[in-house]
Amino acid sequence: MDMTVALASRHERNREMERGKYIPLFETKEAKGRVFYRLFAVTVFLGICCIWAYRISKMPRKGEDGRWVWIGLLGAELWFSLYWVITQAVRWKSVFRCTFKDRLSQRYKNELPEVDIFVCTANFKIEPPIMVVNTVLSVMAYDYLPEKLSVYLSDDGGSDLTFYALLEASKFAKHWIPYCKKFNVEPRSPAAYFASKSNLDHSHHNEVWVDIKKLYEEMEDRIEIATKLGRIPEEERFKHRGFSQWDSYSSQLDHDTILQILIDGKDPNAKDIDGCALPGLVYLAREKRPQHPHHFKAGAMNALIRVSSKISNGPIILNLDCDMYSNNSLSIQDALCFFMDKEKSHDIAFVQYPQHFGNLTKNDIYSNSLRVGFNVEFHGLDGYEGPLYIGTGCFHRRDALCGRKFTKDCKFEWKKDDDHKTPKSILELEEETKPLASYTYEENTQWGKEMGLRYGCPVEDVITGLSIQCRGWKSVYFNPERKAFIGIAPTTLPQTLVQQRRWAEGDFQILFCKYSPLWYAHGKISLGLQFGYCLYCLWAPISLPVLYYAIIPSFYLLKGISLFPQVSSPWFLPFAYVISTQYIYNLAEFLWSGGTILGWWYEQRMWLYKRTSSYFFAFIDTILKMVGFTDSTFVVTAKFIDEDVLKRYEKEIMEFGDSSPMLTILATLAMLNLFCFVGVVNKVIMNGSIFRLCKTMPLQTLLCSALVLINLPLYQGLFLRNDKGKLPSSLALKSFVVALLACTSFTLLC
């Protein structure tokens, strides 16, 4: 019965399309329970106001002991409150999107636009070539018209090893693409497919599966051997003219433009083994010179935009990091539903997908999934003018990315007229296009300012998205049930902290740059979206009140001085209500987003670690940069994984392994709170006053106990572990001495 109704409904829609009646390609639904959440948020805000009243009314008078400590607590709580208000913006009007791909194909059939896909890699030593080509193969195999698909690899490392890997992939693609489409393979990254459970059900095509797996393993072996040796087999160098372009190569930062069209998508002879057309495939290493700034990933993306405009000029661009393979062969159609709706698409500039990671542990020990961010906060941003551009997994409208302003009379023609163009040979096209990737091309132009990705900030993606939205465009956040892209998350604590430090530093710099959401975006985007940007821009300064709360209350607990109301005081109620409801709601939100209870506990630990190390150093770095002491750098997260590290990671054993300044501050804070806790326990044992302690200083006791409990892995890494992932002995000694001296000095001076 349901099937009959569905078919009837589909036939009715087809008739309506034929009659020219408007039928939407996507739908937007408001989140359920908005009213209840807003009422709940109001009660929390009233509790926060009561906490302010307590701090102000009970503040020691001028000249009395503890006044400055009290003022510090008031400042910290005001900052926490401000940040809490900002977080409400991304929970106030959440929306969810769904697409109708069947309507898209029925309406446009073979008249869909061309799509250019950009994959960016920077260094073959930390981004393995085999991983890069798996990402490339996954997008080449999209279930989309191959003659309208072009894939570009930007190799900012300019490595002949990466080029060799791509050349091998171009040969393997002739077998892999028809295999994927014939047997409806998912995912379409060969490595992910052969490692997944989905490849186990191949009984109906066992012989073909064996053959394709053998071809992949042979390709993988050739690439891996070349990577380990650090050179290309001599016989291979003579087989393809492209390797000759490395004859004048000096270094990663000093070389000419290297451009190779490995597969010409317009060539009628470019066929797979089944005789079907292949998508275009292009390798680019833009020209670099040591004395000239190259602007990291933003510069690479802008070179790709220009080069692709000459070769394929697809009106839609998808950009991906090299570790973010396609997990859904229909993602292009989903994105096009947002770009090609007749009534609702005219102002949409980009469609942002969430990041997902395939190597997370069950409970996500380092909280790399950003679960609440992608399942809650980005849906909230989508309720305004749309989400941030996060640098990967994003479909762009080319003209919006190139600086076009949105106006109400904007009209778009997706169909290109190439009939009048004279076909050119690959060599001619390469030579004509190379100057677009030269280091001098952008001089005295608007590239990096008003065109392409913006320069001058470590998070070039965020300011680019903001500038697009400030030109009148909107964006869309789409989080489908089947994950569109899957990447690789850091597997050690230092890697995670370094990555978070770079993000926090870049976001904080946005506040003071030309593209600040506070003044540049004022009046151009909604207040709610401004708050949404500030949510991330204020990561770095939030470290200061967190550090204050992680140190001062524990010190005063050791001294026996109360900084919070007693249980018997009416003022205790607002503290208890705000703290308990926020943690309960936070847990519920995390579980709703697909997390586990233990995963939530790990999330709380990483919340503390990021704010007391990554965000704090990001704050310091930004201040130093503003006064001219340091320059911005771009750090690429390593994708190679040591076998021993991987084993500990899979067991959810925290990996430390070095004595960086960030780990030093974490270890020192952990030891400081442990000394305070031990000192208080000792007093309780000596005096037998545990009930009085819980009655007079319950919140300080709870806070210090929680800080000790949350740092258990750190104590194990300092004193109990013998593996290579433990903290170095020198760091253990240093943190022990510093924390002991701090506690002793405070006790003697106060």
XYZ file of C-alpha atoms in Angstrom:
750
model
C 0.000 0.000 0.000
C 2.795 2.431 0.985
C 4.708 1.568 -2.201
C 1.629 2.310 -4.321
C 1.145 5.681 -2.639
C 4.830 6.550 -3.117
C 4.717 5.662 -6.821
C 1.523 7.660 -7.322
C 3.095 10.626 -5.585
C 6.193 10.376 -7.804
C 4.087 10.212 -10.976
C 2.152 13.261 -9.804
C 5.398 15.191 -9.252
C 6.597 14.191 -12.730
C 3.374 15.533 -14.254
C 3.751 18.756 -12.284
C 7.334 19.144 -13.556
C 6.167 18.591 -17.110
C 3.540 21.318 -16.615
C 6.289 23.656 -15.367
C 5.014 23.784 -11.784
C 7.664 24.617 -9.179
C 8.743 21.677 -7.032
C 11.588 22.303 -4.529
C 14.857 20.392 -4.762
C 15.529 20.734 -1.036
C 13.589 21.274 2.151
C 14.452 23.146 5.341
C 12.945 22.069 8.665
C 13.118 23.868 11.977
C 14.511 21.942 14.934
C 11.932 20.539 17.328
C 11.682 21.813 20.892
C 12.855 25.359 20.196
C 10.365 26.933 22.603
C 11.250 24.579 25.453
C 14.956 25.173 24.982
C 14.512 28.935 24.979
C 12.536 28.789 28.229
C 15.266 26.619 29.733
C 17.943 29.093 28.563
C 16.057 31.947 30.219
C 16.046 30.140 33.587
C 19.799 29.524 33.277
C 20.359 33.191 32.501
C 18.397 34.191 35.602
C 20.631 31.863 37.623
C 23.702 33.521 36.097
C 22.350 36.946 37.082
C 22.002 35.704 40.671
C 25.644 34.566 40.612
C 26.684 38.069 39.506
C 24.599 39.536 42.322
C 26.336 37.261 44.839
C 29.815 38.215 43.629
C 29.071 41.947 43.727
C 27.160 41.994 47.025
C 29.648 39.783 48.914
C 32.821 41.380 47.544
C 35.335 42.315 50.286
C 35.625 46.024 50.795
C 38.576 48.068 49.691
C 41.597 47.178 51.816
C 40.177 43.845 53.012
C 41.955 40.560 52.312
C 40.875 38.642 49.243
C 39.360 41.597 47.351
C 41.498 41.131 44.236
C 40.883 37.390 44.220
C 37.144 38.106 44.401
C 37.414 40.622 41.556
C 39.249 37.973 39.526
C 36.456 35.472 40.126
C 33.869 38.074 39.125
C 35.814 38.783 35.932
C 36.090 35.081 35.117
C 32.378 34.504 35.731
C 31.432 37.539 33.639
C 33.569 36.159 30.795
C 32.035 32.680 31.141
C 28.588 34.285 31.102
C 29.325 36.333 27.994
C 30.603 33.245 26.213
C 27.533 31.271 27.311
C 25.296 33.976 25.788
C 27.253 33.679 22.520
C 26.793 29.885 22.507
C 23.027 30.391 22.677
C 23.086 32.021 19.235
C 23.983 28.672 17.652
C 21.220 26.881 19.548
C 18.462 29.461 19.174
C 17.111 28.702 15.687
C 18.613 25.458 14.405
C 17.459 24.084 11.048
C 17.958 20.782 9.227
C 18.133 20.214 5.470
C 17.069 17.371 3.213
C 17.471 17.028 -0.564
C 15.490 15.423 -3.378
C 18.077 14.023 -5.787
C 15.471 12.159 -7.863
C 13.780 15.482 -8.702
C 17.153 16.954 -9.709
C 17.851 14.168 -12.212
C 14.266 14.262 -13.551
C 14.365 18.019 -14.064
C 17.861 18.480 -15.519
C 18.748 14.989 -16.844
C 22.086 15.425 -18.688
C 22.129 19.215 -18.420
C 23.840 19.276 -15.026
C 26.804 21.662 -14.654
C 30.462 20.744 -14.822
C 32.173 20.232 -11.482
C 35.851 20.846 -10.724
C 37.303 19.050 -7.702
C 40.414 20.404 -5.947
C 42.504 18.103 -3.732
C 45.347 19.789 -1.828
C 48.495 18.208 -0.421
C 51.534 19.983 1.001
C 54.283 17.524 1.944
C 54.690 13.878 0.914
C 56.729 13.193 4.066
C 53.738 13.767 6.356
C 50.925 13.165 3.836
C 51.646 9.757 2.238
C 51.187 9.695 -1.561
C 49.121 6.485 -1.342
C 46.661 8.286 0.925
C 46.513 11.236 -1.478
C 45.710 9.100 -4.528
C 43.039 7.181 -2.610
C 41.266 10.499 -2.069
C 41.699 11.352 -5.754
C 40.338 7.973 -6.888
C 37.337 8.284 -4.568
C 36.219 11.543 -6.235
C 37.060 10.412 -9.767
C 34.573 7.573 -9.183
C 31.649 9.855 -8.297
C 28.347 8.684 -9.764
C 28.279 11.711 -12.061
C 28.695 12.348 -15.765
C 32.465 11.764 -16.230
C 32.731 14.236 -19.119
C 31.513 16.934 -16.675
C 33.950 16.033 -13.901
C 37.553 17.241 -13.560
C 39.892 16.467 -10.672
C 42.898 18.666 -9.842
C 45.668 17.763 -7.410
C 47.639 20.682 -5.980
C 51.001 19.422 -4.724
C 52.533 22.251 -2.711
C 55.474 20.000 -1.968
C 56.264 19.746 -5.681
C 57.273 16.107 -5.226
C 57.923 13.776 -8.149
C 56.874 10.961 -5.790
C 53.390 12.447 -5.526
C 53.276 12.911 -9.292
C 54.355 9.289 -9.775
C 51.595 8.139 -7.412
C 49.022 10.185 -9.342
C 50.284 8.767 -12.624
C 49.825 5.251 -11.244
C 46.343 6.192 -10.041
C 45.392 7.485 -13.503
C 46.123 4.005 -14.912
C 44.312 2.186 -12.109
C 41.291 4.509 -12.502
C 40.510 2.886 -15.863
C 39.693 -0.306 -13.949
C 38.466 1.144 -10.646
C 35.830 3.581 -11.943
C 33.861 1.037 -14.035
C 34.106 -1.476 -11.172
C 32.612 1.035 -8.735
C 29.740 1.980 -11.040
C 28.985 -1.564 -12.156
C 28.748 -2.966 -8.627
C 27.618 0.246 -6.859
C 30.646 0.269 -4.562
C 30.703 2.388 -1.384
C 33.017 3.884 -0.266
C 34.976 4.562 -3.444
C 38.372 5.033 -1.891
C 40.068 1.695 -2.708
C 41.908 1.514 0.623
C 38.740 2.259 2.600
C 36.659 -0.121 0.486
C 38.985 -3.109 0.820
C 39.376 -2.455 4.569
C 35.627 -2.118 5.186
C 32.949 -4.710 5.844
C 31.074 -3.612 2.740
C 33.606 -5.365 0.502
C 32.932 -8.755 2.127
C 29.719 -9.261 0.167
C 31.217 -9.843 -3.268
C 30.180 -13.436 -3.930
C 28.255 -12.403 -7.061
C 31.395 -10.898 -8.616
C 34.190 -12.737 -6.844
C 36.543 -13.063 -9.822
C 36.296 -9.370 -10.684
C 36.816 -8.458 -7.018
C 39.989 -10.571 -6.836
C 41.338 -8.975 -10.018
C 40.635 -5.389 -8.940
C 42.079 -5.991 -5.472
C 45.233 -7.443 -7.029
C 45.590 -4.420 -9.314
C 45.205 -2.077 -6.354
C 47.746 -3.944 -4.215
C 50.253 -3.917 -7.069
C 49.786 -0.170 -7.486
C 50.062 0.329 -3.728
C 53.306 -1.672 -3.589
C 54.890 0.361 -6.379
C 53.963 3.654 -4.709
C 55.047 2.522 -1.240
C 58.413 1.198 -2.491
C 59.126 4.444 -4.341
C 58.146 6.461 -1.248
C 60.422 4.429 1.040
C 63.350 4.659 -1.399
C 62.689 8.359 -1.961
C 63.065 8.073 -5.738
C 61.224 6.976 -8.854
C 62.339 3.840 -10.721
C 64.570 4.930 -13.605
C 62.551 3.024 -16.208
C 59.408 4.896 -15.133
C 61.049 8.305 -15.650
C 61.451 7.625 -19.356
C 57.876 6.406 -19.825
C 56.208 9.776 -19.185
C 57.326 13.212 -20.343
C 56.070 14.784 -17.104
C 59.122 13.731 -15.107
C 61.329 15.957 -17.276
C 59.822 18.970 -15.515
C 61.788 18.045 -12.398
C 65.095 18.479 -14.245
C 65.163 22.166 -13.222
C 63.726 21.491 -9.754
C 65.776 22.998 -6.887
C 63.709 22.523 -3.748
C 60.193 22.503 -2.355
C 60.304 26.313 -2.122
C 62.212 26.982 -5.342
C 60.894 25.557 -8.610
C 59.033 26.417 -11.810
C 55.351 25.669 -12.351
C 54.806 21.968 -12.965
C 51.530 21.292 -14.757
C 50.523 17.950 -16.225
C 47.165 16.997 -17.719
C 47.212 13.255 -17.116
C 43.686 12.663 -18.433
C 42.027 15.120 -20.799
C 38.327 14.873 -20.033
C 37.508 16.442 -23.420
C 39.525 13.842 -25.346
C 37.156 11.280 -26.953
C 39.934 8.701 -26.691
C 40.169 8.976 -22.884
C 38.199 5.839 -22.021
C 38.095 3.258 -19.252
C 38.248 -0.497 -19.910
C 34.488 -0.547 -20.615
C 34.786 2.185 -23.242
C 33.192 4.902 -21.090
C 34.579 8.430 -20.735
C 37.001 9.229 -17.918
C 36.951 12.399 -15.808
C 39.773 14.882 -16.312
C 42.841 14.569 -14.085
C 45.419 17.343 -13.635
C 48.582 17.656 -11.524
C 49.760 21.115 -10.437
C 52.765 22.270 -8.429
C 52.635 26.085 -8.626
C 55.805 28.090 -9.047
C 57.585 29.006 -5.821
C 60.563 31.193 -5.005
C 62.203 31.581 -1.553
C 61.979 35.387 -1.569
C 58.290 35.477 -2.490
C 55.380 34.705 -0.092
C 53.317 31.745 -1.256
C 50.408 32.061 1.236
C 50.216 28.345 2.065
C 46.948 26.568 1.240
C 45.135 29.768 0.257
C 47.745 30.455 -2.423
C 47.490 26.869 -3.678
C 43.700 27.101 -3.918
C 43.845 30.391 -5.818
C 46.306 28.908 -8.304
C 43.917 25.986 -8.813
C 40.981 28.345 -9.386
C 42.877 30.140 -12.152
C 44.361 27.023 -13.767
C 41.036 25.175 -13.778
C 39.290 28.183 -15.341
C 41.466 27.692 -18.408
C 41.153 23.897 -18.628
C 37.595 22.977 -17.579
C 36.062 26.064 -15.899
C 33.358 24.156 -14.009
C 30.870 26.586 -12.403
C 30.863 24.405 -9.262
C 34.050 23.724 -7.268
C 34.541 21.122 -4.541
C 37.672 21.414 -2.425
C 39.052 18.638 -0.241
C 42.064 18.031 1.963
C 44.140 15.115 0.731
C 43.144 12.907 3.673
C 39.399 13.488 3.239
C 38.123 10.815 0.846
C 34.608 10.654 -0.579
C 32.327 8.272 1.281
C 29.160 8.944 -0.730
C 29.144 8.740 -4.527
C 26.040 10.963 -4.743
C 27.358 13.954 -2.783
C 27.567 16.103 -5.917
C 23.856 15.612 -6.607
C 23.045 16.543 -3.000
C 25.023 19.765 -3.320
C 23.483 20.623 -6.698
C 20.007 20.435 -5.158
C 20.976 23.553 -3.191
C 22.515 25.336 -6.180
C 19.844 24.557 -8.794
C 16.481 25.074 -7.074
C 14.547 27.586 -9.182
C 13.324 29.740 -6.284
C 15.628 29.184 -3.304
C 19.113 28.800 -4.790
C 19.819 32.235 -6.237
C 21.742 33.490 -3.161
C 23.557 30.290 -2.069
C 27.334 30.596 -2.505
C 28.620 27.414 -0.889
C 27.411 24.157 0.625
C 29.461 22.988 3.600
C 29.542 19.330 4.657
C 30.784 18.271 8.111
C 34.130 16.616 8.727
C 34.051 12.994 9.827
C 36.964 10.754 10.714
C 37.399 7.057 10.075
C 40.089 6.357 12.659
C 38.322 7.530 15.823
C 38.291 5.203 18.804
C 34.979 4.049 20.231
C 34.931 6.848 22.809
C 37.023 9.342 20.813
C 39.773 9.758 23.396
C 41.023 13.112 22.030
C 37.573 14.470 21.204
C 38.579 15.029 17.580
C 35.121 14.370 16.146
C 33.862 17.832 17.199
C 30.604 15.985 17.659
C 28.548 18.778 19.197
C 30.000 21.338 16.810
C 28.909 19.496 13.672
C 25.653 18.030 14.997
C 24.382 21.036 16.957
C 26.270 24.301 16.454
C 26.557 24.247 12.655
C 22.830 23.525 12.357
C 22.319 26.621 14.507
C 24.529 28.714 12.213
C 22.509 27.395 9.277
C 19.443 29.044 10.820
C 20.975 32.447 10.000
C 22.876 33.077 6.732
C 24.611 29.711 6.931
C 27.695 28.036 8.392
C 31.377 28.919 8.266
C 33.550 27.675 5.424
C 35.920 25.206 7.108
C 38.369 24.577 4.274
C 37.393 21.073 3.167
C 34.272 19.188 2.106
C 32.778 22.353 0.622
C 31.054 22.932 -2.739
C 31.438 26.492 -4.055
C 29.809 28.553 -6.739
C 32.878 29.589 -8.743
C 31.804 33.170 -9.415
C 31.028 33.809 -5.720
C 34.460 32.444 -4.762
C 36.044 34.709 -7.377
C 34.584 37.893 -5.878
C 31.159 38.359 -7.429
C 28.698 40.265 -5.243
C 25.171 39.005 -4.843
C 22.356 41.127 -6.218
C 18.672 40.311 -6.479
C 18.824 40.204 -10.265
C 21.620 37.586 -10.281
C 20.946 34.967 -12.939
C 22.953 31.864 -13.614
C 23.376 29.826 -16.751
C 24.673 26.370 -15.904
C 24.960 25.267 -19.514
C 28.259 26.235 -21.181
C 28.595 26.943 -24.888
C 31.929 25.391 -25.903
C 30.985 24.571 -29.488
C 32.747 27.648 -30.912
C 36.037 26.911 -29.140
C 38.897 25.416 -31.147
C 40.194 22.218 -29.514
C 43.785 22.463 -28.300
C 46.353 19.787 -27.719
C 47.367 18.935 -24.169
C 50.809 20.488 -24.697
C 49.333 23.757 -25.974
C 46.865 23.924 -23.113
C 49.554 23.230 -20.511
C 51.869 25.930 -21.879
C 49.057 28.509 -22.057
C 47.926 27.716 -18.532
C 51.266 27.603 -16.681
C 51.603 31.402 -16.319
C 48.391 31.407 -14.228
C 50.292 29.493 -11.516
C 53.420 31.663 -11.570
C 54.470 33.481 -8.407
C 54.258 36.871 -10.167
C 50.735 36.469 -11.546
C 48.986 37.878 -8.460
C 51.094 41.042 -8.251
C 48.943 44.182 -8.513
C 45.737 42.130 -8.658
C 42.840 41.515 -6.272
C 43.729 37.854 -5.752
C 43.876 37.121 -2.022
C 42.062 40.407 -1.282
C 38.751 40.489 -3.125
C 39.148 37.404 -5.324
C 39.663 33.782 -4.334
C 40.718 32.769 -0.842
C 41.860 35.600 1.417
C 45.463 35.958 2.602
C 46.957 37.058 5.893
C 45.419 34.607 8.362
C 46.160 30.962 9.309
C 42.449 30.155 8.914
C 42.050 31.557 5.411
C 38.949 29.436 4.895
C 36.970 31.149 7.675
C 37.689 34.710 6.537
C 36.966 33.719 2.938
C 33.540 32.371 3.905
C 32.825 35.471 5.991
C 33.777 37.844 3.174
C 31.512 35.919 0.768
C 28.593 36.205 3.204
C 29.322 39.921 3.650
C 28.846 40.350 -0.111
C 25.229 39.277 0.236
C 25.572 35.523 -0.282
C 24.338 32.755 1.994
C 25.702 29.313 2.704
C 24.092 25.981 3.526
C 25.077 23.256 5.963
C 24.224 19.729 4.885
C 24.767 16.795 7.218
C 23.391 13.695 5.424
C 22.764 10.369 7.087
C 25.518 8.750 5.041
C 28.721 10.659 5.716
C 29.917 12.485 2.618
C 33.624 12.676 3.459
C 35.845 10.802 5.886
C 39.322 11.861 6.976
C 42.083 11.026 9.428
C 42.113 12.482 12.948
C 45.267 13.050 15.044
C 46.233 9.992 17.103
C 48.328 11.619 19.843
C 47.680 14.355 22.372
C 50.519 16.621 21.081
C 49.154 16.413 17.503
C 45.672 17.323 18.713
C 46.912 20.228 20.820
C 49.039 21.627 17.973
C 46.092 21.442 15.572
C 43.790 23.148 18.081
C 46.423 25.799 18.753
C 46.618 26.663 15.045
C 42.827 26.881 14.752
C 42.457 28.987 17.906
C 45.292 31.319 16.912
C 43.865 31.838 13.444
C 40.335 32.418 14.718
C 41.562 34.906 17.341
C 43.543 36.817 14.710
C 40.324 37.268 12.733
C 38.997 39.530 15.500
C 41.769 42.046 14.835
C 42.109 41.772 11.067
C 40.283 43.511 8.237
C 37.617 40.779 8.173
C 36.633 40.948 11.838
C 33.039 39.797 12.429
C 32.689 42.641 14.941
C 33.157 45.562 12.536
C 33.743 44.303 8.978
C 30.613 42.128 9.143
C 28.507 44.610 11.134
C 25.343 45.391 9.218
C 26.234 42.930 6.449
C 25.239 39.714 8.207
C 22.778 39.030 11.016
C 23.696 39.530 14.675
C 23.174 35.790 15.276
C 25.763 34.892 12.625
C 28.169 37.491 14.039
C 27.821 35.736 17.403
C 28.411 32.428 15.632
C 31.763 33.618 14.294
C 32.692 35.080 17.693
C 32.031 31.673 19.272
C 35.199 30.416 17.542
C 37.133 33.693 17.474
C 37.019 33.804 21.293
C 38.489 30.331 21.829
C 41.901 31.808 22.696
C 40.885 34.418 25.321
C 38.542 31.960 27.071
C 41.740 30.266 28.257
C 42.392 33.034 30.804
C 39.289 32.564 33.003
C 39.642 28.770 32.711
C 43.239 28.962 33.962
C 42.122 31.224 36.813
C 39.432 28.765 37.850
C 41.852 25.828 37.540
C 44.355 27.421 39.970
C 42.925 29.952 42.440
C 39.993 28.006 44.009
C 42.295 25.016 44.684
C 44.910 27.265 46.326
C 42.287 28.814 48.611
C 40.827 25.396 49.377
C 44.262 24.367 50.638
C 44.345 27.498 52.784
C 40.792 26.872 54.083
C 39.344 30.101 52.658
C 35.918 29.866 51.026
C 35.293 31.616 47.707
C 31.786 30.273 47.111
C 28.584 30.175 49.228
C 28.036 27.455 51.839
C 25.391 24.767 51.371
C 23.173 26.445 53.967
C 23.235 29.801 52.135
C 20.427 30.717 49.670
C 23.175 31.906 47.334
C 24.234 28.278 46.901
C 21.101 27.529 44.861
C 21.916 29.571 41.712
C 25.428 28.072 41.598
C 24.031 24.558 42.008
C 21.294 25.128 39.417
C 23.520 26.645 36.711
C 26.311 24.081 37.154
C 24.088 21.011 37.350
C 21.710 21.952 34.517
C 24.545 22.904 32.187
C 26.388 19.634 32.717
C 23.190 17.592 32.406
C 22.224 19.425 29.214
C 25.770 19.119 27.881
C 25.697 15.357 28.477
C 22.262 15.011 26.846
C 23.424 17.040 23.827
C 26.540 14.884 23.495
C 24.586 11.627 23.703
C 22.011 12.937 21.198
C 24.910 13.655 18.841
C 25.870 9.983 18.910
C 28.452 9.987 21.700
C 28.917 7.720 24.704
C 29.040 8.537 28.416
C 32.754 7.708 28.539
C 33.230 9.760 25.369
C 31.576 12.703 27.147
C 34.035 12.327 30.032
C 36.920 12.377 27.538
C 35.315 15.464 25.988
C 35.421 17.237 29.375
C 39.096 16.345 29.764
C 39.966 17.682 26.321
C 37.823 20.777 26.994
C 40.157 21.533 29.905
C 43.381 20.565 28.116
C 42.642 22.644 25.028
C 41.766 25.758 27.030
C 44.720 25.569 29.421
C 47.329 24.791 26.743
C 46.378 25.172 23.053
C 44.115 28.180 23.486
C 46.411 29.842 26.030
C 49.447 29.592 23.754
C 47.308 30.712 20.815
C 46.397 33.806 22.846
C 50.066 34.512 23.651
C 51.166 33.893 20.040
C 48.535 36.273 18.684
C 49.525 39.048 21.096
C 53.211 38.572 20.197
C 52.359 38.676 16.497
C 50.373 41.882 16.946
C 53.363 43.615 18.566
C 55.710 42.282 15.873
C 57.665 39.569 17.705
C 56.554 36.570 15.615
C 55.068 35.738 12.210
C 52.200 33.427 11.263
C 53.079 29.879 10.275
C 51.061 27.040 8.819
C 51.516 23.650 10.488
C 50.416 20.532 8.607
C 49.225 17.692 10.849
C 51.205 14.500 10.165
C 49.221 11.612 8.643
C 51.868 8.905 9.144
C 51.076 6.718 12.183
C 53.655 4.743 14.165
C 52.591 1.157 14.821
C 53.192 1.288 18.597
C 51.362 4.600 18.838
C 48.451 3.128 16.891
C 48.168 0.157 19.280
C 47.988 2.439 22.311
C 45.529 4.704 20.500
C 43.194 1.792 19.739
C 43.303 0.839 23.434
C 42.453 4.478 24.303
C 45.701 5.021 26.176
C 46.638 8.681 26.035
C 49.801 9.404 24.043
C 52.116 12.129 25.395
C 55.637 11.332 24.202
C 57.393 14.715 24.394
C 58.067 17.651 26.704
C 56.548 20.519 24.724
C 55.543 23.725 26.554
C 51.867 22.786 26.216
C 52.381 19.428 27.931
C 54.528 21.145 30.567
C 51.738 23.504 31.572
C 49.215 20.627 31.646
C 51.481 18.528 33.863
C 52.186 21.467 36.196
C 48.486 22.276 36.608
C 47.730 18.616 37.274
C 50.437 18.418 39.952
C 49.332 21.696 41.522
C 45.773 20.446 41.957
C 47.032 17.085 43.225
C 49.117 18.804 45.930
C 46.143 20.932 46.966
C 43.885 17.881 47.073
C 46.399 15.846 49.087
C 46.909 18.773 51.484
C 43.156 19.074 52.079
C 42.756 15.309 52.550
C 45.605 15.389 55.054
C 43.876 18.156 57.023
C 40.605 16.225 56.993
C 42.337 13.088 58.314
C 44.152 15.052 60.998
C 41.116 17.083 62.111
C 38.263 14.757 61.172
C 36.343 17.639 59.610
C 35.101 16.206 56.328
C 31.464 17.186 56.959
C 32.428 20.735 57.858
C 34.551 20.949 54.712
C 31.704 19.752 52.487
C 29.328 22.131 54.204
C 31.502 25.256 54.131
C 33.415 24.795 50.840
C 31.429 22.300 48.726
C 32.051 23.880 45.318
C 35.794 24.328 45.830
C 36.077 20.748 47.068
C 34.094 19.480 44.086
C 36.156 21.539 41.632
C 39.528 20.414 43.007
C 38.396 16.763 43.152
C 37.126 16.923 39.560
C 40.415 18.420 38.368
C 42.367 15.606 40.019
C 40.046 12.932 38.659
C 40.114 14.307 35.135
C 43.919 14.330 35.179
C 44.353 10.648 36.044
C 45.869 9.800 32.606
C 48.405 12.588 33.153
C 49.454 11.171 36.525
C 49.824 7.762 34.919
C 51.953 9.276 32.149
C 54.099 11.068 34.726
C 54.719 8.276 37.211
C 53.186 4.884 36.366
C 53.858 4.129 32.674
C 57.023 2.727 31.080
C 56.071 2.780 27.385
C 57.271 5.364 24.858
C 54.003 7.278 25.126
C 54.630 8.391 28.717
C 55.757 11.870 29.688
C 59.553 12.317 29.903
C 61.131 12.070 33.360
C 62.576 15.573 33.016
C 59.097 17.000 32.540
C 57.784 15.019 35.529
C 60.520 16.463 37.719
C 60.026 19.976 36.396
C 56.233 19.969 36.914
C 56.627 18.411 40.387
C 59.100 21.059 41.559
C 57.211 24.030 40.085
C 53.853 22.906 41.522
C 55.385 22.186 44.950
C 57.099 25.581 45.065
C 53.862 27.316 44.001
C 51.803 25.622 46.726
C 54.462 26.218 49.379
C 54.882 29.876 48.452
C 51.139 30.496 48.477
C 50.749 28.831 51.877
C 53.570 30.911 53.376
C 52.595 34.229 51.819
C 48.798 34.138 52.380
